[in-house]
Structures are given as structure tokens and as C-alpha cells.
């Protein structure tokens, strides 16, 4: 079986959970003997690990018969102009608006160089929507150049690419919903993002959701057939014990960490309020908010208003080794997300022997037993959980030991086998329908 997979980023050039999840899944799928993956990204840098799959950068693809192809593509797609930056997985998150216009309203949109290639930044900047549709345009060419049995598109950024590839090759499309705009916006859904998401879901032959929470949103909010949507939980990459012991914290107090985008979806204000409640009971603790986003300034101001600024630290955006170094220095990890499709960071924390508190409004809460679960809005319960862990060593040690054991069993290889089953069932159903028609 050959899979044509569309993602938006690939290590070491990642800026969030999407790239981490895609990499873990592809590594897991590489262990399946009769499966080969062609992984496509908008921009390839040349230093990516290609030992497990073939990596193709849309920026390196020569477009043949440009004019003929453009006219055909133009008849099926519209261009969405970004009025302000949209940064779904990077920092900082910004509010965004869209307006529709013709896909060829700007000549630069399909400007090719002398080698017949399109330019891509591979970022999440002001030209994101342009790049999404350029990516879809090149995807149709890539689908002709690479034999495949099934197409797999990760998240809304790649849905147009998956659709374009399906239109050309006639192969079945599986889309992977890592998040929806209902999660990112707290219900104030951007109609144009919703349009792209629903377009991808309607075109897909099968939809993979990262949790039952997300699956229910896909069914209820996007009108998808329940039989079409399957849940496959994320996992975590193994980290050695030696790596986790490499760094020690430089303070005597306990350290409680929030690590993620400082935006409404992640519930940072509840973390600050819970910190205030804990500090009224003990001074032997420091709180860290690691990340950046549109609510950062508001959180700094609130910490000052509460008089806890001397016990509250803001590190800015962290990635790669800095994430694990922060976890190694933590005594408690808190994820108070208002709406979290899954949430890989609690797995990374538990893997690093850090007792973890998560919101009940997260997908990962569906599979974890040895993490404390609270409603994101219940500041008192959150504060009680934090205080209990930093105050009682026996409780902390219990969560460290049991949490580590639990997370070590959540392997990407197992998630990959579930995705492989989705591929097989999708191809079989697709063939049956084709034969009936």
C-alpha cells in the first residue's frame, strides 16, 4: 500500500502539536511492512529525516502545462484573502478575518520561477491562505507524479490539497481532524475556516478524529455521518530516563507549569486564578507560564493585579528541547484547556515524571487514568489539586510512578496500526462503491 500524505510541517521545522503528531504517526506507520509513505509539505528544507518515508516539498515541484492546469483549477476553487495574520499552531495567536475574491485576483498567487516552481514560506503568516491554495494546486501535480492507493490530509490547512489530489487521481481521501475552529475560537467560528473544514469533511471518504470529543463535534457541528468518523488517539515519542535527568531546577520552591499557547482555548486565566489561591496557602511554590499568544499581556497584568508577580514567571514561546527542559524542572504540570481536541503535552509531562492536572474538557482525559481531572472553570478544585501534589510527597510520587507507566504504553506504533486499519477499510469501501457504480 502506498500513501500520499499531506502535512504542513515536519521536524526539525515544527512550531506546534500538528508537526509533532504527524512525525510520530509517520514513524509508527513506517513499521508496517507493506506500507510506503510519500509525505508532502509546502516547503522542504533538505535537512529533514527521510529514513522512514519519502519527503516531497511543494516548493521543489516543477509545474508543467501551467496555463491549462490553472484554468482547470480556477474553475473549482476560490481564493480567500487574509486581512490579518492567522497563526493556528504558532505564536502569537491573532484574531483573523477573511474576505472572498477570485483565486487569480493577484498575479503573484501563481507566479512561477524560471524553473516552473512556486515559492512557499512554509510559515503561518499573513499569506497563509494563499499558500494553502497554492499547496492544493501543486498537490494535484504531485498526485499525478506519485502512485498511491490512498490520500491522507492532516488538518484544515491540508484539506484543499487532499481534495485536489483526489480530483486528479481518483483515489480515496482520508482526512485527519487534529482540531476544529470550534476549539480554536471558543464557538465564535470564522465562517471561511468553517467552510474549508466542512469542504474537507464532505469530500473525505473517511475522517479520523483525535478523540471522541472531536468526533462528536465533527458529527454534530459539521453534519457528518457517524459511520464515516473514527477516533484514533494520539501518542507520545519515548524519551530515555537519562535524558530526563539531565537538568535540575535552580530554585528551592516547587514549580508548577502551564505550557502552551496563551490564548482563550488553553484557559490561561484559570491557571493564574488557581495560582493565586495556592499562594494564599503556601509560599513554597513558583508558577511558570511558558508560551505566547494574544492573551499574554492580559495574563501579565492580572498576575500583577493579584500581587503574585514575584512568584509568577513568563518564559515566552518554547519548542524542542526547551519544552522538555521546562518539564524536567517542574513539580506539577497543568493543562486547563477550555476545549482541547486531544493534548499531547500532558503525555510528555507524565513521561517526564511530572504529576499532571488536566481539564475534563480535553480529549486526552478520555484515555488517562493517572492524571487529576478538573473542570477548566473550577479554580478551587484546580488549586486543591496543585496544593495536594506539592504538599504531599506520597501523592506526588504515586502520580509520577503510575503516570509514567501509563504513558509508556501509549505508543505511536499502536496508533499507526489503527490508522492502517482505517486505510484498508477505506480502500475496500471505495473499491466496492466504484464497482457498484
Tab-separated table of C-alpha atoms in Angstrom:
chain	number	residue	atom	x	y	z
A	1	UNK	CA	0.000	0.000	0.000
A	2	UNK	CA	1.253	3.487	-0.902
A	3	UNK	CA	0.013	6.541	0.991
A	4	UNK	CA	0.188	10.092	-0.315
A	5	UNK	CA	0.176	12.155	2.884
A	6	UNK	CA	-0.180	15.937	3.120
A	7	UNK	CA	1.085	17.813	6.173
A	8	UNK	CA	2.119	21.394	6.838
A	9	UNK	CA	5.397	20.957	8.716
A	10	UNK	CA	7.943	18.279	9.504
A	11	UNK	CA	10.795	18.046	12.051
A	12	UNK	CA	13.078	19.755	12.708
A	13	UNK	CA	10.971	22.615	11.288
A	14	UNK	CA	7.913	22.435	13.523
A	15	UNK	CA	6.124	25.022	15.629
A	16	UNK	CA	3.373	23.109	17.365
A	17	UNK	CA	1.447	19.936	18.065
A	18	UNK	CA	0.472	19.274	14.449
A	19	UNK	CA	4.046	18.675	13.316
A	20	UNK	CA	4.787	16.550	16.382
A	21	UNK	CA	1.733	14.363	15.806
A	22	UNK	CA	2.423	13.926	12.082
A	23	UNK	CA	6.018	12.906	12.752
A	24	UNK	CA	5.069	10.415	15.452
A	25	UNK	CA	2.373	8.867	13.289
A	26	UNK	CA	4.574	8.532	10.207
A	27	UNK	CA	7.317	6.897	12.293
A	28	UNK	CA	4.746	4.448	13.601
A	29	UNK	CA	3.401	3.730	10.118
A	30	UNK	CA	6.939	3.116	8.836
A	31	UNK	CA	6.976	-0.047	10.943
A	32	UNK	CA	4.127	-1.525	8.864
A	33	UNK	CA	5.847	-3.821	6.351
A	34	UNK	CA	3.645	-3.430	3.290
A	35	UNK	CA	3.153	0.337	3.564
A	36	UNK	CA	5.121	3.176	1.952
A	37	UNK	CA	4.571	6.883	2.593
A	38	UNK	CA	5.180	9.906	0.439
A	39	UNK	CA	4.935	12.809	2.892
A	40	UNK	CA	4.311	16.214	1.304
A	41	UNK	CA	4.925	19.625	2.902
A	42	UNK	CA	4.672	23.116	1.364
A	43	UNK	CA	8.373	23.779	1.901
A	44	UNK	CA	11.158	21.229	2.313
A	45	UNK	CA	14.487	22.441	3.687
A	46	UNK	CA	16.650	19.425	2.909
A	47	UNK	CA	17.638	18.529	6.471
A	48	UNK	CA	14.522	16.505	7.344
A	49	UNK	CA	14.781	12.874	8.421
A	50	UNK	CA	13.746	10.815	5.390
A	51	UNK	CA	14.802	7.433	6.735
A	52	UNK	CA	11.191	6.398	7.344
A	53	UNK	CA	9.463	7.903	4.318
A	54	UNK	CA	9.955	9.923	1.153
A	55	UNK	CA	9.580	13.653	1.753
A	56	UNK	CA	8.393	15.960	-1.039
A	57	UNK	CA	8.394	19.744	-0.807
A	58	UNK	CA	5.791	21.518	-2.931
A	59	UNK	CA	8.375	24.274	-3.372
A	60	UNK	CA	10.555	21.832	-5.324
A	61	UNK	CA	7.909	20.612	-7.775
A	62	UNK	CA	8.055	21.820	-11.361
A	63	UNK	CA	4.635	22.739	-12.713
A	64	UNK	CA	4.060	21.549	-16.269
A	65	UNK	CA	1.444	22.966	-18.650
A	66	UNK	CA	0.779	25.791	-16.207
A	67	UNK	CA	-1.877	27.693	-18.136
A	68	UNK	CA	-4.066	24.680	-18.906
A	69	UNK	CA	-3.808	23.438	-15.352
A	70	UNK	CA	-4.510	26.848	-13.875
A	71	UNK	CA	-7.744	27.293	-15.817
A	72	UNK	CA	-8.999	23.900	-14.662
A	73	UNK	CA	-8.037	24.624	-11.059
A	74	UNK	CA	-9.584	28.098	-11.225
A	75	UNK	CA	-13.000	26.682	-12.095
A	76	UNK	CA	-13.120	24.645	-8.880
A	77	UNK	CA	-11.572	26.783	-6.171
A	78	UNK	CA	-11.895	30.236	-4.646
A	79	UNK	CA	-9.205	32.343	-3.078
A	80	UNK	CA	-9.577	33.687	0.452
A	81	UNK	CA	-7.626	36.850	1.217
A	82	UNK	CA	-6.261	37.235	4.732
A	83	UNK	CA	-6.903	40.649	6.264
A	84	UNK	CA	-4.721	39.946	9.305
A	85	UNK	CA	-2.363	37.191	10.368
A	86	UNK	CA	-3.785	33.769	11.131
A	87	UNK	CA	-1.426	31.645	13.213
A	88	UNK	CA	-3.195	28.424	14.205
A	89	UNK	CA	-0.250	26.496	15.642
A	90	UNK	CA	2.448	29.105	16.087
A	91	UNK	CA	2.940	32.117	18.289
A	92	UNK	CA	1.353	34.510	18.718
A	93	UNK	CA	-2.258	33.611	18.034
A	94	UNK	CA	-4.056	36.517	16.447
A	95	UNK	CA	-7.648	37.194	15.593
A	96	UNK	CA	-8.389	36.953	11.933
A	97	UNK	CA	-10.940	37.821	9.285
A	98	UNK	CA	-11.381	36.779	5.684
A	99	UNK	CA	-12.943	38.095	2.515
A	100	UNK	CA	-13.647	36.122	-0.659
A	101	UNK	CA	-12.222	37.028	-4.029
A	102	UNK	CA	-11.242	35.267	-7.215
A	103	UNK	CA	-8.319	32.868	-6.928
A	104	UNK	CA	-6.427	34.802	-9.583
A	105	UNK	CA	-7.169	38.276	-8.244
A	106	UNK	CA	-3.451	38.718	-7.608
A	107	UNK	CA	-0.884	37.773	-10.223
A	108	UNK	CA	1.644	36.841	-7.553
A	109	UNK	CA	-0.574	33.972	-6.428
A	110	UNK	CA	0.594	31.644	-9.195
A	111	UNK	CA	3.849	33.294	-10.088
A	112	UNK	CA	6.409	30.635	-11.004
A	113	UNK	CA	10.167	30.992	-11.224
A	114	UNK	CA	12.219	30.208	-14.338
A	115	UNK	CA	12.257	26.520	-13.376
A	116	UNK	CA	8.469	26.412	-13.213
A	117	UNK	CA	8.299	26.212	-9.404
A	118	UNK	CA	6.122	28.074	-6.908
A	119	UNK	CA	7.550	29.717	-3.816
A	120	UNK	CA	6.380	28.756	-0.318
A	121	UNK	CA	7.337	30.233	3.042
A	122	UNK	CA	6.117	27.186	4.954
A	123	UNK	CA	5.076	29.547	7.752
A	124	UNK	CA	1.800	30.641	9.326
A	125	UNK	CA	1.937	34.279	8.305
A	126	UNK	CA	-0.247	36.799	6.546
A	127	UNK	CA	-0.152	34.846	3.249
A	128	UNK	CA	-1.308	31.592	4.838
A	129	UNK	CA	-4.493	31.207	2.813
A	130	UNK	CA	-2.628	31.962	-0.412
A	131	UNK	CA	-0.189	29.206	0.485
A	132	UNK	CA	-2.977	26.762	1.329
A	133	UNK	CA	-4.397	27.137	-2.172
A	134	UNK	CA	-1.016	27.169	-3.881
A	135	UNK	CA	-0.333	23.973	-1.967
A	136	UNK	CA	-3.579	22.475	-3.285
A	137	UNK	CA	-2.638	23.498	-6.806
A	138	UNK	CA	0.766	21.777	-6.617
A	139	UNK	CA	-0.820	18.779	-4.854
A	140	UNK	CA	-2.725	17.937	-7.993
A	141	UNK	CA	0.565	17.701	-9.891
A	142	UNK	CA	2.198	15.651	-7.132
A	143	UNK	CA	-0.711	13.206	-7.197
A	144	UNK	CA	-0.001	12.558	-10.867
A	145	UNK	CA	3.723	12.040	-10.266
A	146	UNK	CA	3.463	9.582	-7.364
A	147	UNK	CA	1.496	6.340	-7.474
A	148	UNK	CA	-0.690	5.886	-4.409
A	149	UNK	CA	-3.627	3.896	-3.099
A	150	UNK	CA	-4.977	6.369	-0.559
A	151	UNK	CA	-4.598	10.071	0.292
A	152	UNK	CA	-4.207	11.295	3.880
A	153	UNK	CA	-4.560	15.044	4.638
A	154	UNK	CA	-3.743	16.441	8.095
A	155	UNK	CA	-5.928	19.236	9.444
A	156	UNK	CA	-7.740	22.050	7.614
A	157	UNK	CA	-4.566	23.572	6.195
A	158	UNK	CA	-4.148	20.481	4.026
A	159	UNK	CA	-7.761	19.620	3.192
A	160	UNK	CA	-7.736	21.575	-0.116
A	161	UNK	CA	-4.526	19.747	-1.099
A	162	UNK	CA	-6.123	16.393	-0.335
A	163	UNK	CA	-9.228	17.293	-2.321
A	164	UNK	CA	-7.153	18.440	-5.301
A	165	UNK	CA	-5.159	15.207	-5.246
A	166	UNK	CA	-8.348	13.145	-5.117
A	167	UNK	CA	-9.849	15.031	-8.067
A	168	UNK	CA	-6.837	14.165	-10.197
A	169	UNK	CA	-6.009	10.611	-9.093
A	170	UNK	CA	-9.482	9.351	-8.218
A	171	UNK	CA	-8.122	7.706	-5.081
A	172	UNK	CA	-9.956	7.697	-1.709
A	173	UNK	CA	-9.298	10.549	0.719
A	174	UNK	CA	-8.816	10.238	4.479
A	175	UNK	CA	-8.672	13.481	6.443
A	176	UNK	CA	-7.257	13.771	9.954
A	177	UNK	CA	-9.004	16.262	12.245
A	178	UNK	CA	-6.487	17.432	14.829
A	179	UNK	CA	-8.672	20.407	15.805
A	180	UNK	CA	-11.665	22.362	14.581
A	181	UNK	CA	-12.366	26.074	14.598
A	182	UNK	CA	-14.926	25.430	17.332
A	183	UNK	CA	-11.938	24.565	19.568
A	184	UNK	CA	-9.722	27.425	18.460
A	185	UNK	CA	-12.417	30.118	18.591
A	186	UNK	CA	-14.452	29.009	21.589
A	187	UNK	CA	-17.563	28.851	19.456
A	188	UNK	CA	-17.097	32.143	17.578
A	189	UNK	CA	-16.363	30.245	14.412
A	190	UNK	CA	-14.832	32.006	11.446
A	191	UNK	CA	-17.176	31.215	8.535
A	192	UNK	CA	-14.386	30.864	5.985
A	193	UNK	CA	-12.338	28.481	8.117
A	194	UNK	CA	-15.517	26.514	8.782
A	195	UNK	CA	-16.139	26.420	5.022
A	196	UNK	CA	-12.711	24.879	4.363
A	197	UNK	CA	-13.127	22.394	7.198
A	198	UNK	CA	-16.562	21.295	6.061
A	199	UNK	CA	-15.428	21.106	2.443
A	200	UNK	CA	-12.690	18.690	3.507
A	201	UNK	CA	-15.031	16.587	5.623
A	202	UNK	CA	-17.673	16.391	2.898
A	203	UNK	CA	-15.073	15.327	0.318
A	204	UNK	CA	-13.424	12.741	2.575
A	205	UNK	CA	-14.195	9.051	2.293
A	206	UNK	CA	-13.194	8.621	5.949
A	207	UNK	CA	-12.499	11.047	8.797
A	208	UNK	CA	-10.053	10.376	11.631
A	209	UNK	CA	-10.680	12.350	14.833
A	210	UNK	CA	-8.077	12.555	17.612
A	211	UNK	CA	-10.682	11.993	20.368
A	212	UNK	CA	-14.352	11.245	20.898
A	213	UNK	CA	-14.721	14.893	21.905
A	214	UNK	CA	-13.559	15.912	18.432
A	215	UNK	CA	-15.546	13.124	16.778
A	216	UNK	CA	-18.757	14.445	18.338
A	217	UNK	CA	-18.001	17.976	17.110
A	218	UNK	CA	-17.398	16.672	13.582
A	219	UNK	CA	-20.720	14.807	13.630
A	220	UNK	CA	-22.849	17.452	15.344
A	221	UNK	CA	-21.366	20.724	14.048
A	222	UNK	CA	-20.333	19.653	10.549
A	223	UNK	CA	-23.182	17.247	9.799
A	224	UNK	CA	-21.043	14.177	9.124
A	225	UNK	CA	-22.310	10.590	9.105
A	226	UNK	CA	-21.195	8.863	12.370
A	227	UNK	CA	-20.196	5.783	10.364
A	228	UNK	CA	-17.733	7.941	8.453
A	229	UNK	CA	-15.873	9.224	11.536
A	230	UNK	CA	-13.471	7.094	13.582
A	231	UNK	CA	-11.419	8.010	16.658
A	232	UNK	CA	-7.682	7.305	16.759
A	233	UNK	CA	-5.919	8.697	19.820
A	234	UNK	CA	-2.511	10.351	19.629
A	235	UNK	CA	0.543	9.016	21.449
A	236	UNK	CA	3.996	10.177	22.531
A	237	UNK	CA	7.583	9.533	21.474
A	238	UNK	CA	9.710	7.603	24.020
A	239	UNK	CA	12.317	9.621	25.946
A	240	UNK	CA	15.119	7.931	27.875
A	241	UNK	CA	15.448	8.248	31.657
A	242	UNK	CA	18.951	9.664	31.261
A	243	UNK	CA	17.663	12.493	29.071
A	244	UNK	CA	15.020	13.419	31.597
A	245	UNK	CA	17.579	13.698	34.418
A	246	UNK	CA	19.942	15.994	32.553
A	247	UNK	CA	18.610	19.278	34.011
A	248	UNK	CA	17.842	20.351	37.566
A	249	UNK	CA	15.780	23.352	38.582
A	250	UNK	CA	17.612	26.308	40.073
A	251	UNK	CA	15.128	27.197	42.838
A	252	UNK	CA	14.164	25.515	46.097
A	253	UNK	CA	10.453	26.095	45.737
A	254	UNK	CA	8.100	23.764	43.930
A	255	UNK	CA	7.488	24.671	40.268
A	256	UNK	CA	4.016	24.491	38.699
A	257	UNK	CA	3.941	24.859	34.906
A	258	UNK	CA	1.464	25.865	32.210
A	259	UNK	CA	2.906	25.174	28.768
A	260	UNK	CA	1.010	26.099	25.617
A	261	UNK	CA	-0.415	28.925	23.572
A	262	UNK	CA	-1.635	31.730	25.803
A	263	UNK	CA	-4.987	32.026	24.134
A	264	UNK	CA	-8.605	31.599	25.146
A	265	UNK	CA	-8.716	27.937	24.077
A	266	UNK	CA	-5.991	26.966	26.557
A	267	UNK	CA	-7.581	28.580	29.629
A	268	UNK	CA	-4.569	30.560	30.924
A	269	UNK	CA	-6.718	32.852	33.077
A	270	UNK	CA	-7.901	29.882	35.146
A	271	UNK	CA	-4.288	28.894	35.779
A	272	UNK	CA	-3.475	32.406	37.050
A	273	UNK	CA	-6.508	32.469	39.361
A	274	UNK	CA	-5.694	28.997	40.709
A	275	UNK	CA	-2.112	30.125	41.341
A	276	UNK	CA	-3.423	32.982	43.463
A	277	UNK	CA	-5.495	30.550	45.537
A	278	UNK	CA	-2.486	28.261	46.093
A	279	UNK	CA	-0.182	31.129	47.064
A	280	UNK	CA	-2.656	32.146	49.787
A	281	UNK	CA	-1.951	28.747	51.396
A	282	UNK	CA	1.805	28.393	50.824
A	283	UNK	CA	4.736	30.485	49.630
A	284	UNK	CA	6.858	27.449	48.782
A	285	UNK	CA	5.889	27.473	45.100
A	286	UNK	CA	6.558	29.298	41.836
A	287	UNK	CA	4.323	29.320	38.783
A	288	UNK	CA	5.539	29.322	35.189
A	289	UNK	CA	3.515	30.224	32.109
A	290	UNK	CA	5.507	29.031	29.103
A	291	UNK	CA	4.193	30.153	25.751
A	292	UNK	CA	2.898	33.183	23.909
A	293	UNK	CA	-0.341	34.339	22.363
A	294	UNK	CA	-2.933	37.072	22.242
A	295	UNK	CA	-3.717	36.842	25.991
A	296	UNK	CA	-0.121	37.122	27.219
A	297	UNK	CA	-0.257	40.813	28.136
A	298	UNK	CA	-3.571	40.315	29.902
A	299	UNK	CA	-2.113	37.468	31.987
A	300	UNK	CA	0.942	39.517	32.964
A	301	UNK	CA	-1.356	42.338	34.045
A	302	UNK	CA	-3.621	40.003	36.029
A	303	UNK	CA	-0.683	38.438	37.888
A	304	UNK	CA	0.431	41.939	38.871
A	305	UNK	CA	-3.085	42.899	39.992
A	306	UNK	CA	-3.240	39.826	42.235
A	307	UNK	CA	0.137	40.673	43.756
A	308	UNK	CA	1.775	37.394	42.699
A	309	UNK	CA	4.147	38.696	40.015
A	310	UNK	CA	7.178	37.850	42.162
A	311	UNK	CA	6.049	34.211	42.139
A	312	UNK	CA	4.955	34.101	38.514
A	313	UNK	CA	7.293	33.699	35.525
A	314	UNK	CA	6.591	34.125	31.800
A	315	UNK	CA	9.151	32.372	29.578
A	316	UNK	CA	7.801	33.118	26.108
A	317	UNK	CA	7.355	30.519	23.365
A	318	UNK	CA	9.244	27.248	23.876
A	319	UNK	CA	9.843	24.390	21.469
A	320	UNK	CA	12.025	21.333	21.006
A	321	UNK	CA	14.439	20.580	23.831
A	322	UNK	CA	13.361	23.702	25.711
A	323	UNK	CA	9.947	22.110	26.267
A	324	UNK	CA	11.411	19.011	27.882
A	325	UNK	CA	13.907	21.081	29.879
A	326	UNK	CA	10.996	23.049	31.316
A	327	UNK	CA	9.146	19.857	32.180
A	328	UNK	CA	12.241	18.424	33.858
A	329	UNK	CA	12.263	21.421	36.221
A	330	UNK	CA	8.539	21.122	37.002
A	331	UNK	CA	6.859	19.519	40.001
A	332	UNK	CA	3.339	19.839	38.587
A	333	UNK	CA	2.025	20.318	35.062
A	334	UNK	CA	-1.403	21.904	34.492
A	335	UNK	CA	-3.442	21.956	31.256
A	336	UNK	CA	-6.669	23.904	31.985
A	337	UNK	CA	-7.889	23.939	28.369
A	338	UNK	CA	-11.404	25.180	27.666
A	339	UNK	CA	-11.613	22.951	24.589
A	340	UNK	CA	-8.716	20.625	23.729
A	341	UNK	CA	-9.205	18.146	20.854
A	342	UNK	CA	-6.517	15.908	22.348
A	343	UNK	CA	-3.473	17.395	24.118
A	344	UNK	CA	-0.078	15.741	23.699
A	345	UNK	CA	1.691	17.910	26.292
A	346	UNK	CA	0.218	16.058	29.322
A	347	UNK	CA	1.648	12.834	27.898
A	348	UNK	CA	5.061	14.485	27.582
A	349	UNK	CA	4.793	15.744	31.168
A	350	UNK	CA	3.824	12.348	32.594
A	351	UNK	CA	6.555	10.740	30.531
A	352	UNK	CA	8.965	13.153	32.237
A	353	UNK	CA	7.779	12.050	35.705
A	354	UNK	CA	5.690	15.178	36.289
A	355	UNK	CA	2.318	14.800	38.087
A	356	UNK	CA	-0.331	16.211	35.776
A	357	UNK	CA	-3.640	18.052	36.130
A	358	UNK	CA	-5.866	18.272	33.041
A	359	UNK	CA	-9.269	19.686	32.226
A	360	UNK	CA	-12.194	17.336	31.721
A	361	UNK	CA	-12.815	19.266	28.501
A	362	UNK	CA	-9.823	17.638	26.777
A	363	UNK	CA	-9.637	14.623	24.506
A	364	UNK	CA	-6.665	13.172	26.363
A	365	UNK	CA	-8.824	12.906	29.507
A	366	UNK	CA	-10.676	10.094	27.730
A	367	UNK	CA	-7.661	7.793	27.916
A	368	UNK	CA	-5.710	8.856	31.021
A	369	UNK	CA	-6.329	7.320	34.426
A	370	UNK	CA	-3.396	8.616	36.462
A	371	UNK	CA	-3.903	12.325	35.908
A	372	UNK	CA	-6.095	14.577	38.030
A	373	UNK	CA	-9.105	15.808	36.053
A	374	UNK	CA	-10.973	19.015	36.855
A	375	UNK	CA	-13.407	21.257	35.032
A	376	UNK	CA	-11.423	24.101	33.479
A	377	UNK	CA	-13.615	26.672	35.256
A	378	UNK	CA	-13.315	25.093	38.704
A	379	UNK	CA	-10.461	27.205	40.093
A	380	UNK	CA	-10.902	25.875	43.640
A	381	UNK	CA	-10.610	22.242	42.537
A	382	UNK	CA	-7.573	23.094	40.427
A	383	UNK	CA	-5.911	24.898	43.330
A	384	UNK	CA	-6.686	21.998	45.710
A	385	UNK	CA	-5.094	19.538	43.273
A	386	UNK	CA	-1.978	21.666	42.869
A	387	UNK	CA	-1.627	22.172	46.621
A	388	UNK	CA	-2.122	18.477	47.330
A	389	UNK	CA	0.632	17.426	44.934
A	390	UNK	CA	3.210	19.988	46.107
A	391	UNK	CA	2.358	19.446	49.780
A	392	UNK	CA	2.286	15.643	49.997
A	393	UNK	CA	5.255	13.761	48.561
A	394	UNK	CA	3.483	10.401	48.705
A	395	UNK	CA	0.715	11.729	46.440
A	396	UNK	CA	3.236	13.244	44.048
A	397	UNK	CA	5.263	10.023	43.883
A	398	UNK	CA	2.129	7.974	43.209
A	399	UNK	CA	1.222	10.091	40.182
A	400	UNK	CA	4.825	10.081	38.963
A	401	UNK	CA	5.120	6.300	39.058
A	402	UNK	CA	1.679	5.341	37.795
A	403	UNK	CA	1.563	8.151	35.239
A	404	UNK	CA	4.881	7.144	33.728
A	405	UNK	CA	3.772	3.523	33.425
A	406	UNK	CA	0.511	4.536	31.805
A	407	UNK	CA	2.023	6.872	29.217
A	408	UNK	CA	4.807	4.457	28.283
A	409	UNK	CA	2.087	2.136	26.973
A	410	UNK	CA	0.702	4.819	24.629
A	411	UNK	CA	2.915	4.237	21.612
A	412	UNK	CA	2.670	5.729	18.128
A	413	UNK	CA	3.151	2.235	16.706
A	414	UNK	CA	-0.230	1.258	18.156
A	415	UNK	CA	-1.920	4.423	16.879
A	416	UNK	CA	-0.370	3.746	13.469
A	417	UNK	CA	-1.907	0.275	13.314
A	418	UNK	CA	-5.315	1.820	13.940
A	419	UNK	CA	-4.732	4.302	11.109
A	420	UNK	CA	-3.574	1.429	8.879
A	421	UNK	CA	-6.886	-0.320	9.574
A	422	UNK	CA	-8.674	2.882	8.521
A	423	UNK	CA	-6.732	2.888	5.247
A	424	UNK	CA	-7.679	-0.720	4.496
A	425	UNK	CA	-11.361	-0.277	5.264
A	426	UNK	CA	-11.484	2.972	3.262
A	427	UNK	CA	-9.875	1.399	0.210
A	428	UNK	CA	-12.153	-1.644	0.391
A	429	UNK	CA	-15.288	0.501	0.663
A	430	UNK	CA	-14.085	2.763	-2.132
A	431	UNK	CA	-13.466	-0.185	-4.457
A	432	UNK	CA	-16.891	-1.649	-3.665
A	433	UNK	CA	-18.643	1.638	-4.399
A	434	UNK	CA	-16.676	2.075	-7.617
A	435	UNK	CA	-17.630	-1.386	-8.801
A	436	UNK	CA	-21.301	-0.772	-7.973
A	437	UNK	CA	-21.274	2.440	-9.982
